[in-house]
Short mmCIF file of C-alpha atoms in Angstrom, two decimals:
data_model
loop_
_atom_site.label_atom_id
_atom_site.label_comp_id
_atom_site.label_asym_id
_atom_site.label_seq_id
_atom_site.Cartn_x
_atom_site.Cartn_y
_atom_site.Cartn_z
CA GLU A 100 143.48 188.20 121.37
CA ILE A 101 141.88 190.90 123.50
CA VAL A 102 140.48 193.65 121.29
CA MET A 103 140.62 197.20 122.66
CA THR A 104 138.12 199.66 121.21
CA GLN A 105 138.50 203.38 121.79
CA SER A 106 135.87 206.06 121.30
CA PRO A 107 135.46 208.51 119.84
CA ALA A 108 138.01 208.35 117.03
CA THR A 109 138.32 212.13 117.11
CA LEU A 110 137.37 214.53 119.90
CA SER A 111 137.15 218.27 119.22
CA VAL A 112 137.60 220.27 122.41
CA SER A 113 138.27 223.92 123.23
CA PRO A 114 141.23 224.80 125.47
CA GLY A 115 140.18 224.82 129.11
CA GLU A 116 137.37 222.34 128.57
CA ARG A 117 137.16 218.77 129.87
CA ALA A 118 137.89 215.82 127.61
CA THR A 119 136.61 212.32 128.27
CA LEU A 120 138.07 209.39 126.32
CA SER A 121 136.74 205.83 126.47
CA CYS A 122 138.38 202.44 126.06
CA ARG A 123 136.55 199.12 126.05
CA ALA A 124 138.09 195.66 126.25
CA SER A 125 136.56 192.60 124.57
CA GLN A 126 137.07 190.68 127.84
CA SER A 127 138.06 191.63 131.34
CA VAL A 128 141.58 193.01 131.77
CA SER A 129 141.11 193.70 135.49
CA SER A 130 142.99 196.96 136.18
CA ASN A 131 145.87 196.12 133.83
CA LEU A 132 145.28 199.07 131.57
CA ALA A 133 147.60 201.92 130.55
CA TRP A 134 147.08 205.17 128.69
CA TYR A 135 149.66 206.77 126.41
CA GLN A 136 149.88 210.16 124.74
CA GLN A 137 151.60 210.54 121.40
CA LYS A 138 152.44 213.73 119.52
CA PRO A 139 153.51 213.82 115.86
CA GLY A 140 157.06 212.58 115.34
CA GLN A 141 157.47 211.55 118.98
CA ALA A 142 157.48 208.29 120.87
CA PRO A 143 154.47 207.55 123.07
CA ARG A 144 154.51 208.89 126.63
CA LEU A 145 153.08 206.89 129.52
CA LEU A 146 150.32 208.79 131.33
CA ILE A 147 148.42 206.24 133.42
CA TYR A 148 149.02 202.63 134.45
CA GLY A 149 147.01 200.28 136.63
CA ALA A 150 143.94 202.02 135.15
CA SER A 151 144.21 204.97 137.55
CA THR A 152 147.80 205.60 138.69
CA ARG A 153 149.52 208.60 137.14
CA ALA A 154 153.03 207.97 135.89
CA THR A 155 155.91 210.03 137.23
CA GLY A 156 155.68 213.69 136.25
CA ILE A 157 152.18 213.52 134.78
CA PRO A 158 150.03 216.52 135.74
CA ALA A 159 147.03 216.01 138.01
CA ARG A 160 144.62 217.15 135.26
CA PHE A 161 145.03 213.65 133.78
CA SER A 162 143.02 210.96 135.55
CA GLY A 163 142.06 207.40 134.73
CA SER A 164 139.23 205.24 135.98
CA GLY A 165 137.54 201.92 135.35
CA SER A 166 138.18 198.22 135.68
CA GLY A 167 137.17 195.04 133.93
CA THR A 168 136.13 196.06 130.43
CA GLU A 169 135.31 199.78 130.63
CA PHE A 170 137.90 202.52 131.13
CA THR A 171 138.00 206.29 130.93
CA LEU A 172 140.76 208.86 130.60
CA THR A 173 139.74 212.35 131.67
CA ILE A 174 141.67 215.52 131.03
CA SER A 175 140.07 218.03 133.36
CA SER A 176 141.08 221.28 131.63
CA LEU A 177 142.77 220.93 128.26
CA GLN A 178 146.02 222.79 127.77
CA SER A 179 147.54 223.53 124.37
CA GLU A 180 150.16 220.82 124.89
CA ASP A 181 147.46 218.15 125.43
CA PHE A 182 146.29 218.09 121.82
CA ALA A 183 147.60 214.73 120.66
CA VAL A 184 146.58 211.12 120.04
CA TYR A 185 145.79 208.94 123.05
CA TYR A 186 146.06 205.16 123.15
CA CYS A 187 144.95 202.62 125.71
CA GLN A 188 146.83 199.34 126.11
CA GLN A 189 145.91 196.21 128.05
CA TYR A 190 148.62 194.15 129.68
CA ASN A 191 146.44 191.62 131.50
CA ASN A 192 147.08 189.06 128.79
CA TRP A 193 150.70 188.35 127.93
CA ARG A 194 149.84 189.22 124.32
CA ARG A 195 149.31 192.90 124.90
CA THR A 196 147.11 194.97 122.63
CA PHE A 197 146.54 198.66 121.94
CA GLY A 198 143.37 200.49 121.07
CA GLN A 199 143.26 202.27 117.74
CA GLY A 200 143.65 205.69 119.33
CA THR A 201 141.61 208.85 119.96
CA LYS A 202 142.80 212.09 118.42
CA VAL A 203 142.11 215.13 120.59
CA GLU A 204 142.02 218.21 118.38
CA ILE A 205 141.41 221.88 118.91
CA LYS A 206 137.80 222.94 118.40
CA GLN B 109 168.72 209.00 133.52
CA VAL B 110 167.13 206.13 131.64
CA GLN B 111 167.89 206.21 127.92
CA LEU B 112 167.14 203.84 125.07
CA VAL B 113 169.03 204.67 121.89
CA GLN B 114 168.05 202.85 118.72
CA SER B 115 169.94 202.21 115.52
CA GLY B 116 169.39 204.28 112.41
CA ALA B 117 166.87 204.11 109.60
CA GLU B 118 166.94 201.17 107.21
CA VAL B 119 165.74 200.58 103.66
CA LYS B 120 165.17 196.94 102.72
CA LYS B 121 163.84 195.03 99.76
CA PRO B 122 160.88 192.68 100.08
CA GLY B 123 161.98 189.28 101.36
CA ALA B 124 165.02 190.65 103.18
CA SER B 125 165.61 190.83 106.94
CA VAL B 126 166.25 193.75 109.27
CA LYS B 127 167.81 193.85 112.71
CA VAL B 128 167.18 196.89 114.91
CA SER B 129 169.25 197.53 118.01
CA CYS B 130 168.30 199.32 121.23
CA LYS B 131 171.10 200.30 123.63
CA ALA B 132 169.98 200.92 127.20
CA SER B 133 171.67 203.07 129.82
CA GLY B 134 170.89 204.64 133.17
CA TYR B 135 169.49 201.52 134.83
CA THR B 136 170.28 197.86 135.56
CA PHE B 137 169.53 196.29 132.20
CA THR B 138 168.81 192.77 133.47
CA SER B 139 166.20 193.99 135.97
CA TYR B 140 163.63 194.98 133.34
CA GLY B 141 161.96 193.61 130.24
CA ILE B 142 162.03 195.23 126.82
CA SER B 143 158.97 195.56 124.60
CA TRP B 144 158.94 196.25 120.89
CA VAL B 145 156.13 198.28 119.31
CA ARG B 146 155.73 199.40 115.72
CA GLN B 147 153.71 202.09 113.99
CA ALA B 148 152.96 202.08 110.26
CA PRO B 149 152.75 205.51 108.60
CA GLY B 150 149.63 207.32 109.79
CA GLN B 151 148.47 204.30 111.79
CA GLY B 152 148.20 203.29 115.43
CA LEU B 153 150.55 201.41 117.73
CA GLU B 154 151.05 197.66 117.34
CA TRP B 155 152.64 195.57 120.09
CA MET B 156 155.17 193.16 118.59
CA GLY B 157 156.52 191.31 121.58
CA TRP B 158 158.55 191.32 124.75
CA ILE B 159 161.82 189.91 126.02
CA SER B 160 163.08 189.48 129.54
CA ALA B 161 166.56 190.95 129.79
CA TYR B 162 167.06 188.75 132.85
CA ASN B 163 166.65 185.32 131.26
CA GLY B 164 165.83 185.89 127.58
CA ASN B 165 162.26 184.62 127.78
CA THR B 166 160.13 185.99 124.95
CA ASN B 167 156.48 186.53 124.01
CA TYR B 168 155.59 187.46 120.44
CA ALA B 169 152.45 188.78 118.79
CA GLN B 170 150.67 185.93 117.04
CA LYS B 171 150.73 187.61 113.63
CA LEU B 172 154.53 187.93 113.75
CA GLN B 173 155.29 184.48 115.19
CA GLY B 174 157.85 182.76 113.02
CA ARG B 175 159.16 185.98 111.44
CA VAL B 176 160.40 187.88 114.48
CA THR B 177 163.19 187.15 116.94
CA MET B 178 164.05 189.29 119.96
CA THR B 179 167.36 188.91 121.74
CA THR B 180 169.52 190.73 124.25
CA ASP B 181 173.25 191.12 124.86
CA THR B 182 173.66 191.75 128.57
CA SER B 183 177.38 192.55 128.16
CA THR B 184 176.48 195.68 126.21
CA SER B 185 172.96 196.32 127.62
CA THR B 186 171.55 196.09 124.12
CA ALA B 187 168.32 194.56 122.88
CA TYR B 188 167.76 193.47 119.29
CA MET B 189 164.69 192.84 117.16
CA GLU B 190 165.09 190.92 113.91
CA LEU B 191 162.23 190.72 111.41
CA ARG B 192 162.55 188.37 108.42
CA SER B 193 160.75 187.93 105.10
CA LEU B 194 159.95 191.62 104.99
CA ARG B 195 156.86 192.83 103.14
CA SER B 196 155.76 196.32 102.17
CA ASP B 197 153.30 196.39 105.07
CA ASP B 198 156.23 196.01 107.49
CA THR B 199 157.16 199.59 106.65
CA ALA B 200 156.90 201.34 110.00
CA VAL B 201 158.67 203.10 112.83
CA TYR B 202 159.90 200.46 115.26
CA TYR B 203 160.20 201.38 118.94
CA CYS B 204 161.88 199.61 121.82
CA ALA B 205 160.62 200.42 125.30
CA ARG B 206 161.49 199.43 128.87
CA ASP B 207 158.75 197.75 130.85
CA MET B 208 157.89 199.10 134.27
CA ARG B 209 158.60 197.18 137.44
CA GLY B 210 155.35 195.71 138.70
CA ALA B 211 153.29 196.65 135.63
CA ALA B 212 153.97 194.95 132.32
CA THR B 213 153.72 198.13 130.29
CA PRO B 214 156.48 200.40 129.00
CA ASP B 215 157.54 203.60 130.75
CA TYR B 216 160.67 204.66 128.81
CA TRP B 217 160.83 204.55 125.03
CA GLY B 218 163.53 204.71 122.38
CA GLN B 219 163.43 207.35 119.68
CA GLY B 220 162.18 204.95 117.04
CA THR B 221 163.76 203.45 113.92
CA LEU B 222 162.13 203.87 110.51
CA VAL B 223 162.25 200.70 108.45
CA THR B 224 161.17 201.13 104.84
CA VAL B 225 160.46 198.06 102.72
CA SER B 226 160.46 198.87 99.05
CA SER B 227 161.57 197.28 95.81
#
């Protein structure tokens, strides 16, 4: 099983600042990596797939980068609605796995 | 518009089984796969498995192999997830989600179904 490790567990950021979230895979997943946002009581929302392609309707302040084993999600200027938990998921292996999540909270 | 509507909350005793349904609309059901993901209270997301709505092929998470069965009914555009021999640590919100075309990761999600396992 491919293990996905996200860091940090919690990120405290002020509105308007940049947030950088990391995701590391235990073996290469090529570019088969997605990022999801989840708010309390809601289903996850797809932000990024293919490591760097924004999903439909996702604002340009969200960007993804990386390939192989190291990936980054950047939120260029945090808005109030961006405070949430973010998960990465690999789908290179048919047994897909999620990271444990990064909570982005208001500083 | 794409919609996935799941069945309602369930309370089960340990050792029992649960079957959650997921009715799809707004797209051609057999052209996409369905993933199932669960989330225990206060915990992260756990991928459970996937089923092709085209031919019924399945892939299950290793830890659930033998206890989970995913099926589809193409006549009603509905996917089902059955989990047997329930334990207290199966208490979770269970989500169905439609996989994207060209990227084996979900884009549209159901609203979630809370399954509580308690004696």
